[in-house]
mmCIF file of C-alpha atoms in Angstrom:
data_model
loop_
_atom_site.group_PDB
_atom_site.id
_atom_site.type_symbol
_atom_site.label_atom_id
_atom_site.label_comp_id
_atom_site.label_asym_id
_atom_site.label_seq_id
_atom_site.Cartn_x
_atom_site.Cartn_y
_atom_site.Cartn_z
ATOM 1 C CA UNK A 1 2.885 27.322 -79.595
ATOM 2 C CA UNK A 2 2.053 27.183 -83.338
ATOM 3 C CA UNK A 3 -0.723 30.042 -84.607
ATOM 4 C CA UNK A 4 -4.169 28.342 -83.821
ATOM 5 C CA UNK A 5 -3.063 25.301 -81.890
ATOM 6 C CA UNK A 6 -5.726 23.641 -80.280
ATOM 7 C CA UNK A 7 -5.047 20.570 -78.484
ATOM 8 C CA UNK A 8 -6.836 17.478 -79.303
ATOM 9 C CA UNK A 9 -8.924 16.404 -76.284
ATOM 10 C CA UNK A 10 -11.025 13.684 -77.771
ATOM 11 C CA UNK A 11 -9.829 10.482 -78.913
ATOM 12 C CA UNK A 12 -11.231 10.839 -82.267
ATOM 13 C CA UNK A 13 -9.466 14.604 -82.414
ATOM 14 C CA UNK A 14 -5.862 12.722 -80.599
ATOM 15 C CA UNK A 15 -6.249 10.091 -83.877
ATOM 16 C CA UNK A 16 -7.059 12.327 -86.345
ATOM 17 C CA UNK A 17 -3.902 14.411 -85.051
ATOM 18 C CA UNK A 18 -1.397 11.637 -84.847
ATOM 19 C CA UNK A 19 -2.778 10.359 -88.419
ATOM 20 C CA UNK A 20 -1.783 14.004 -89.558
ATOM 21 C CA UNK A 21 1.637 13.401 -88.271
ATOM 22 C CA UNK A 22 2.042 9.625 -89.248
ATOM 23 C CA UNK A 23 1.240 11.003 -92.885
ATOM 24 C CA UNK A 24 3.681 14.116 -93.267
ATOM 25 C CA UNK A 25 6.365 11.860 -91.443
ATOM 26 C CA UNK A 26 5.313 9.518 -94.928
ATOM 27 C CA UNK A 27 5.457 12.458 -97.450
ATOM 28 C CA UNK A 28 9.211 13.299 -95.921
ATOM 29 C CA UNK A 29 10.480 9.739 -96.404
ATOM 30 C CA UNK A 30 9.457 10.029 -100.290
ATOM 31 C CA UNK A 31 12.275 12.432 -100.741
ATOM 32 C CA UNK A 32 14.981 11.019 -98.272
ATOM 33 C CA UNK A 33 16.279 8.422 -95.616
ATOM 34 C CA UNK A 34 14.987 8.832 -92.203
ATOM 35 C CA UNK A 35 18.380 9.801 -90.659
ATOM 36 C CA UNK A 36 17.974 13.204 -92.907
ATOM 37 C CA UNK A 37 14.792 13.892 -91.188
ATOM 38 C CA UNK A 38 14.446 16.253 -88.284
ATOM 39 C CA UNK A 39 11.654 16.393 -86.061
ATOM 40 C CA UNK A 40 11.623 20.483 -86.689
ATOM 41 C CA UNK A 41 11.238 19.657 -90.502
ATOM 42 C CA UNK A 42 8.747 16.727 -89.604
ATOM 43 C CA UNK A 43 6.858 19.473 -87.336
ATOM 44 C CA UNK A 44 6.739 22.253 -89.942
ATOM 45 C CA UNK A 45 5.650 19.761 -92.309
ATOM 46 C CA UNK A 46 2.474 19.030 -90.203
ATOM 47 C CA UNK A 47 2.104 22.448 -88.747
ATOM 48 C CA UNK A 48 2.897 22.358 -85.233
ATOM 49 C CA UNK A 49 5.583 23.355 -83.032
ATOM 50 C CA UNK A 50 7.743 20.456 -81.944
ATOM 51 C CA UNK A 51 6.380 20.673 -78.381
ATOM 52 C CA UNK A 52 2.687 20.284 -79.824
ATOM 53 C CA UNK A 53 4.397 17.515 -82.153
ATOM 54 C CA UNK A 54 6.253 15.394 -79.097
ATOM 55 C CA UNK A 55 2.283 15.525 -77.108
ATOM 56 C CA UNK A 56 1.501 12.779 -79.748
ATOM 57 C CA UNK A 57 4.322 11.047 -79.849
ATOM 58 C CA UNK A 58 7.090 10.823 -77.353
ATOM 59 C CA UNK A 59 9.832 11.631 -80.058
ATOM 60 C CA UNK A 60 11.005 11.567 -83.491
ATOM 61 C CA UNK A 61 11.849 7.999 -83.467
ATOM 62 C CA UNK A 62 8.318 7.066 -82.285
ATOM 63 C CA UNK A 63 6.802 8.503 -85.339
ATOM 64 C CA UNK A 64 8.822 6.420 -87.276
ATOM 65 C CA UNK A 65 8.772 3.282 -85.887
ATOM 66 C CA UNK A 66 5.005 3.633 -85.933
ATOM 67 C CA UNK A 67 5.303 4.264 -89.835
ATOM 68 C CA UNK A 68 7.414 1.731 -90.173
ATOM 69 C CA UNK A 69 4.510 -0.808 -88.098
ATOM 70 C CA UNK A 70 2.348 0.174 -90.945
ATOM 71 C CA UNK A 71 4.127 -0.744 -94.145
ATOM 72 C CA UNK A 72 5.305 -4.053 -92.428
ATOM 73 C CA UNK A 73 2.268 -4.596 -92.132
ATOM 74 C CA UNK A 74 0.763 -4.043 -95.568
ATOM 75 C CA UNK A 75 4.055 -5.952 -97.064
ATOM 76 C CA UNK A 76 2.362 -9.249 -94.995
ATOM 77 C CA UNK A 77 -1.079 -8.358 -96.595
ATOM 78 C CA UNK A 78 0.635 -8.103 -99.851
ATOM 79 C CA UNK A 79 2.819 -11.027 -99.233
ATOM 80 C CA UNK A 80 0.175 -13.594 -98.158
ATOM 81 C CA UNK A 81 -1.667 -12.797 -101.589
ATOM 82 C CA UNK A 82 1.614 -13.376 -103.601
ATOM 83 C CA UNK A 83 2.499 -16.225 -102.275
ATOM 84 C CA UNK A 84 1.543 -20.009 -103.858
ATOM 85 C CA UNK A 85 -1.014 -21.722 -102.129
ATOM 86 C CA UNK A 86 0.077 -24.517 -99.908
ATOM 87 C CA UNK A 87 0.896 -27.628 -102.276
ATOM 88 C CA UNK A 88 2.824 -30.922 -102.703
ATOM 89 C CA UNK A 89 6.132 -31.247 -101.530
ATOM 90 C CA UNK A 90 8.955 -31.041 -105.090
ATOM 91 C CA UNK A 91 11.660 -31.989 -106.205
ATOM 92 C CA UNK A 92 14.902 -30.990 -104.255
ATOM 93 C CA UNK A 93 13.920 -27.374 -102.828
ATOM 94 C CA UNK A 94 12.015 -25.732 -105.585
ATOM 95 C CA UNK A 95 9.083 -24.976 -103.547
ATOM 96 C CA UNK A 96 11.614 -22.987 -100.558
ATOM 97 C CA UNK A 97 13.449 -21.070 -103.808
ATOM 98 C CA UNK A 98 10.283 -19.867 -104.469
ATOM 99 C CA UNK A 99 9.154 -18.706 -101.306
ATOM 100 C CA UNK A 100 12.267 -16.722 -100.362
ATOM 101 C CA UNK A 101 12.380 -15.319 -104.211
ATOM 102 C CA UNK A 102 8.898 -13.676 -103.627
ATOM 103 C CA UNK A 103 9.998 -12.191 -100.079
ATOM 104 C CA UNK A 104 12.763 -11.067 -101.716
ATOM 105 C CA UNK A 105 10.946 -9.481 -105.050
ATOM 106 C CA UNK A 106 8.544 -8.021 -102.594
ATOM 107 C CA UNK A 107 10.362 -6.122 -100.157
ATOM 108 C CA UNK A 108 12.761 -4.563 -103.349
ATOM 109 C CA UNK A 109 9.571 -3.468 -103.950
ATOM 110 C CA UNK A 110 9.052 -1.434 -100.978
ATOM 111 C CA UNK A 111 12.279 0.581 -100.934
ATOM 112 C CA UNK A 112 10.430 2.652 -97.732
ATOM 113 C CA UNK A 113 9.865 -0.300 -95.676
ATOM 114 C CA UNK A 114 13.756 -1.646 -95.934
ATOM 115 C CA UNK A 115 15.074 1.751 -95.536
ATOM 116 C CA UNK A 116 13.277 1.624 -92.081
ATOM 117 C CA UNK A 117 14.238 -1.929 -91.002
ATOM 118 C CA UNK A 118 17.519 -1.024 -91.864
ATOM 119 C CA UNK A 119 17.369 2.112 -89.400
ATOM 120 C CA UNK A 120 15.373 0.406 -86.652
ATOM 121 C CA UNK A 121 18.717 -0.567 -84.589
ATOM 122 C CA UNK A 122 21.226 1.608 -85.656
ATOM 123 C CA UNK A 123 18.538 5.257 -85.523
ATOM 124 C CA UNK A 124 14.867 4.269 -84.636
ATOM 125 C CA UNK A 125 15.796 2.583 -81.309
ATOM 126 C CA UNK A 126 18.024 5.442 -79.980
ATOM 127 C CA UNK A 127 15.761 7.746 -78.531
ATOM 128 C CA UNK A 128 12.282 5.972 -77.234
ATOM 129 C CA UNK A 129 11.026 5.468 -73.959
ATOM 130 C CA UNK A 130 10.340 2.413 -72.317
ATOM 131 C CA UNK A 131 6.745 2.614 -73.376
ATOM 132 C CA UNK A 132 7.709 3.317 -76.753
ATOM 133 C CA UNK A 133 10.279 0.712 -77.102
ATOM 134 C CA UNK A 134 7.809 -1.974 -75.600
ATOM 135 C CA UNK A 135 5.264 -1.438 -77.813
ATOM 136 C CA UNK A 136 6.990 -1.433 -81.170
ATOM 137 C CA UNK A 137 8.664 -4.185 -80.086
ATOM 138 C CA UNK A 138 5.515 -6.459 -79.402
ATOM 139 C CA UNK A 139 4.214 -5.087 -82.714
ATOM 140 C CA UNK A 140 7.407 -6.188 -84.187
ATOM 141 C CA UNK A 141 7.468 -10.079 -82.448
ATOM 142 C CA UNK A 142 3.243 -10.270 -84.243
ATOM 143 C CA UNK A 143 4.537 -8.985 -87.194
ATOM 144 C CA UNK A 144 7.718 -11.586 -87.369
ATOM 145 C CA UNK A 145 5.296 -14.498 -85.985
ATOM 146 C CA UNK A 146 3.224 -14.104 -88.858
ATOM 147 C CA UNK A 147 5.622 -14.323 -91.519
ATOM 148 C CA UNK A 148 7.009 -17.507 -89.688
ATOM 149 C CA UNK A 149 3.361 -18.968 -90.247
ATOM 150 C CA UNK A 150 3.266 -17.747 -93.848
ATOM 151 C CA UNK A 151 6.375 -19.669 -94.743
ATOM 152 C CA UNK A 152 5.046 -22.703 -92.533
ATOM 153 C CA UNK A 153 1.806 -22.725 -93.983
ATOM 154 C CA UNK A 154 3.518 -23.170 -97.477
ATOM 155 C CA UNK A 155 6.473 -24.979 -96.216
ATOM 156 C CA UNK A 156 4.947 -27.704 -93.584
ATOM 157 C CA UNK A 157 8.646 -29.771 -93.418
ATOM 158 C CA UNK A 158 10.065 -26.810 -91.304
ATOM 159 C CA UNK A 159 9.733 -26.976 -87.896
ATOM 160 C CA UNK A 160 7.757 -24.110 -86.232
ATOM 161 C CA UNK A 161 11.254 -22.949 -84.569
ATOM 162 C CA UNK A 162 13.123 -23.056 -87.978
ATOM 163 C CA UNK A 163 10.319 -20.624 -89.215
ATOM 164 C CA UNK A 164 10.418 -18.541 -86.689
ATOM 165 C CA UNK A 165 14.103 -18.344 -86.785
ATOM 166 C CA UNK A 166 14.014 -17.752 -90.456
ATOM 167 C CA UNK A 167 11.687 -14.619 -89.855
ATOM 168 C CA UNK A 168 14.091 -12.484 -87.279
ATOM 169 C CA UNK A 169 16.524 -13.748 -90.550
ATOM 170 C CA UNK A 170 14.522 -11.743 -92.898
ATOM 171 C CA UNK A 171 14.838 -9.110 -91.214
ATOM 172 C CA UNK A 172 18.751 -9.059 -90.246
ATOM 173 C CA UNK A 173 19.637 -10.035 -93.895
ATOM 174 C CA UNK A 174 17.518 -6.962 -95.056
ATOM 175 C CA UNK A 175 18.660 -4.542 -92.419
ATOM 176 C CA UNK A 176 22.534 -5.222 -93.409
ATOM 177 C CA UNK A 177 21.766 -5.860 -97.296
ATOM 178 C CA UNK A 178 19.627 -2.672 -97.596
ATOM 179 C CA UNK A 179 22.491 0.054 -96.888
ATOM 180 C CA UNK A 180 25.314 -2.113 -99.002
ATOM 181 C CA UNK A 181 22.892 -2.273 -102.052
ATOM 182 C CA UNK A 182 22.156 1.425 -101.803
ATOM 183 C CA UNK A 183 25.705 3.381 -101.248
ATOM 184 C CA UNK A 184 26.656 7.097 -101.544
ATOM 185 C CA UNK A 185 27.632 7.948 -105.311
ATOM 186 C CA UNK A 186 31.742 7.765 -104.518
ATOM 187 C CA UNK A 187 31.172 3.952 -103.034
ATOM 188 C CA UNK A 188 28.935 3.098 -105.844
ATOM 189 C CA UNK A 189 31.564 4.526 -108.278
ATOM 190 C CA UNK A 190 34.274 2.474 -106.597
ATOM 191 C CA UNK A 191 32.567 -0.550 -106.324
ATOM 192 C CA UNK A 192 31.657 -0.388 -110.297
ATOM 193 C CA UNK A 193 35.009 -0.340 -110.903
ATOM 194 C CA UNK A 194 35.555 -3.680 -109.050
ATOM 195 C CA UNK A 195 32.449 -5.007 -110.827
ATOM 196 C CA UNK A 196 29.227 -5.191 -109.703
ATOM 197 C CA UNK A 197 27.724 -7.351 -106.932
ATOM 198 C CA UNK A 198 24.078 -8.753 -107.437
ATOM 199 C CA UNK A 199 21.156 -6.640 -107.147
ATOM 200 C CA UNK A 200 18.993 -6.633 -104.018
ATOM 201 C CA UNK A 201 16.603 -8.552 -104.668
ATOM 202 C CA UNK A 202 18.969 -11.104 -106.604
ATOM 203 C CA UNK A 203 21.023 -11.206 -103.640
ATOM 204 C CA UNK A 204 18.676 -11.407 -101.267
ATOM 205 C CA UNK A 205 16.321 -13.821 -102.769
ATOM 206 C CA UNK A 206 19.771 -16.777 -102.587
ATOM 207 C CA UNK A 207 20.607 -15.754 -99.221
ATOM 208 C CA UNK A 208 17.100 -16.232 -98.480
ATOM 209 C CA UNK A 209 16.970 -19.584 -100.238
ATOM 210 C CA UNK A 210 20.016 -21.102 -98.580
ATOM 211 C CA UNK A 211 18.841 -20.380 -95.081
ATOM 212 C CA UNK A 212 15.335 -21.417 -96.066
ATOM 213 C CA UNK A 213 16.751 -24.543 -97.303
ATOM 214 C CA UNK A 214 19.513 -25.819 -94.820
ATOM 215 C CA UNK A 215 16.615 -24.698 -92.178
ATOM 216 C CA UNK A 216 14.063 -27.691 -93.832
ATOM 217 C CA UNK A 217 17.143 -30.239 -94.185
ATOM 218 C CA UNK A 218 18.176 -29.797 -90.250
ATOM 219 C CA UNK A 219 14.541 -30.113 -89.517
ATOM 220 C CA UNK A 220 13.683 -33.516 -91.053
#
């Protein structure tokens, strides 16, 4: 046990403590990906031992899945804002180009929150408990719902389904786009030779536009 470890024993103290944690595990992610992270670095960071670390959270993963809860949710806060206001419908799909461009210009913007979507499967999900894993993922399905009813709100020709679908699509597009768009320094090297692909955003953005767009035309 770390020098002067008390444990927390009221739920003010237990938040306060897993606030500490949730905000070293945010300092950490400034520098490098997740995957780099260990939970002894995480746990030195804070100033606990990793056994007074894992009576917060059930594991490494935890910690970051609940980080990565937060800055989903802030992107929605900041996305609802920078979207247009429900309008008119226009001509041929102007109005769904714009909606996917500002998802798209957003989350480039918030490097930290795709880094984490793109780990959620492939790192995040590997070493939870059934509690854990429940609970992140009903956080997750809120979280996806209500960026299907931002789109709807603006878009009202697509079907509550198609919205819904194009949400989880968000979130697949940006969890295989992320790591391609941000290689090691020998693939980005070799790919510059053979010219380079467009940006993140840019890229994103007309993926998200097609599916946004063939989504409304199946719909009506």
């Amino acid at each position: 046990m770390s020098a002067g470890f008390q444990r927390a024993r009221r739920p003010e103290q237990v938040e306060a403590r897993r606030a500490a944690i949730l905000a070293a595990a945010r300092e950490l992610l400034d520098r490098r990906p997740v995957a780099d992270i260990s939970l002894r670095e995480l746990s030195c960071r804070v100033g606990l031992a990793k056994s007074n670390v894992l009576r917060y959270f059930d594991s490494r993963e935890a910690i970051f899945l609940e980080v990565l809860d937060d800055v989903w949710t802030a992107w929605l806060d900041d996305l609802e804002k920078a979207l247009d206001e429900p309008g008119p419908a226009e001509p041929g799909f102007a109005r769904e180009e714009r909606v996917a461009g500002t998802i798209a210009r957003t989350l480039a913007e918030r490097p930290l929150l795709c880094e984490l979507v793109s780990s959620t499967a492939p790192v995040l999900e590997r070493n939870i408990t059934v509690d854990s894993a429940r609970g992140f993922k009903r956080r997750a399905a809120a979280n996806t719902e209500r960026l299907g009813t931002l789109v709807h709100d603006r878009i009202p020709e697509l079907p509550a389904e198609g919205a819904r679908h194009f949400a989880r699509g968000v979130l697949v597009l940006v969890s295989g786009s992320w790591p391609h768009a941000n290689p090691t320094a020998a693939v980005a090297a070799a790919a510059a030779e053979l010219g380079e692909p467009p940006g993140f955003a840019a890229g994103l953005g007309e993926t998200l536009t097609n599916l946004l767009a063939g989504l409304v035309a199946r719909g009506r």
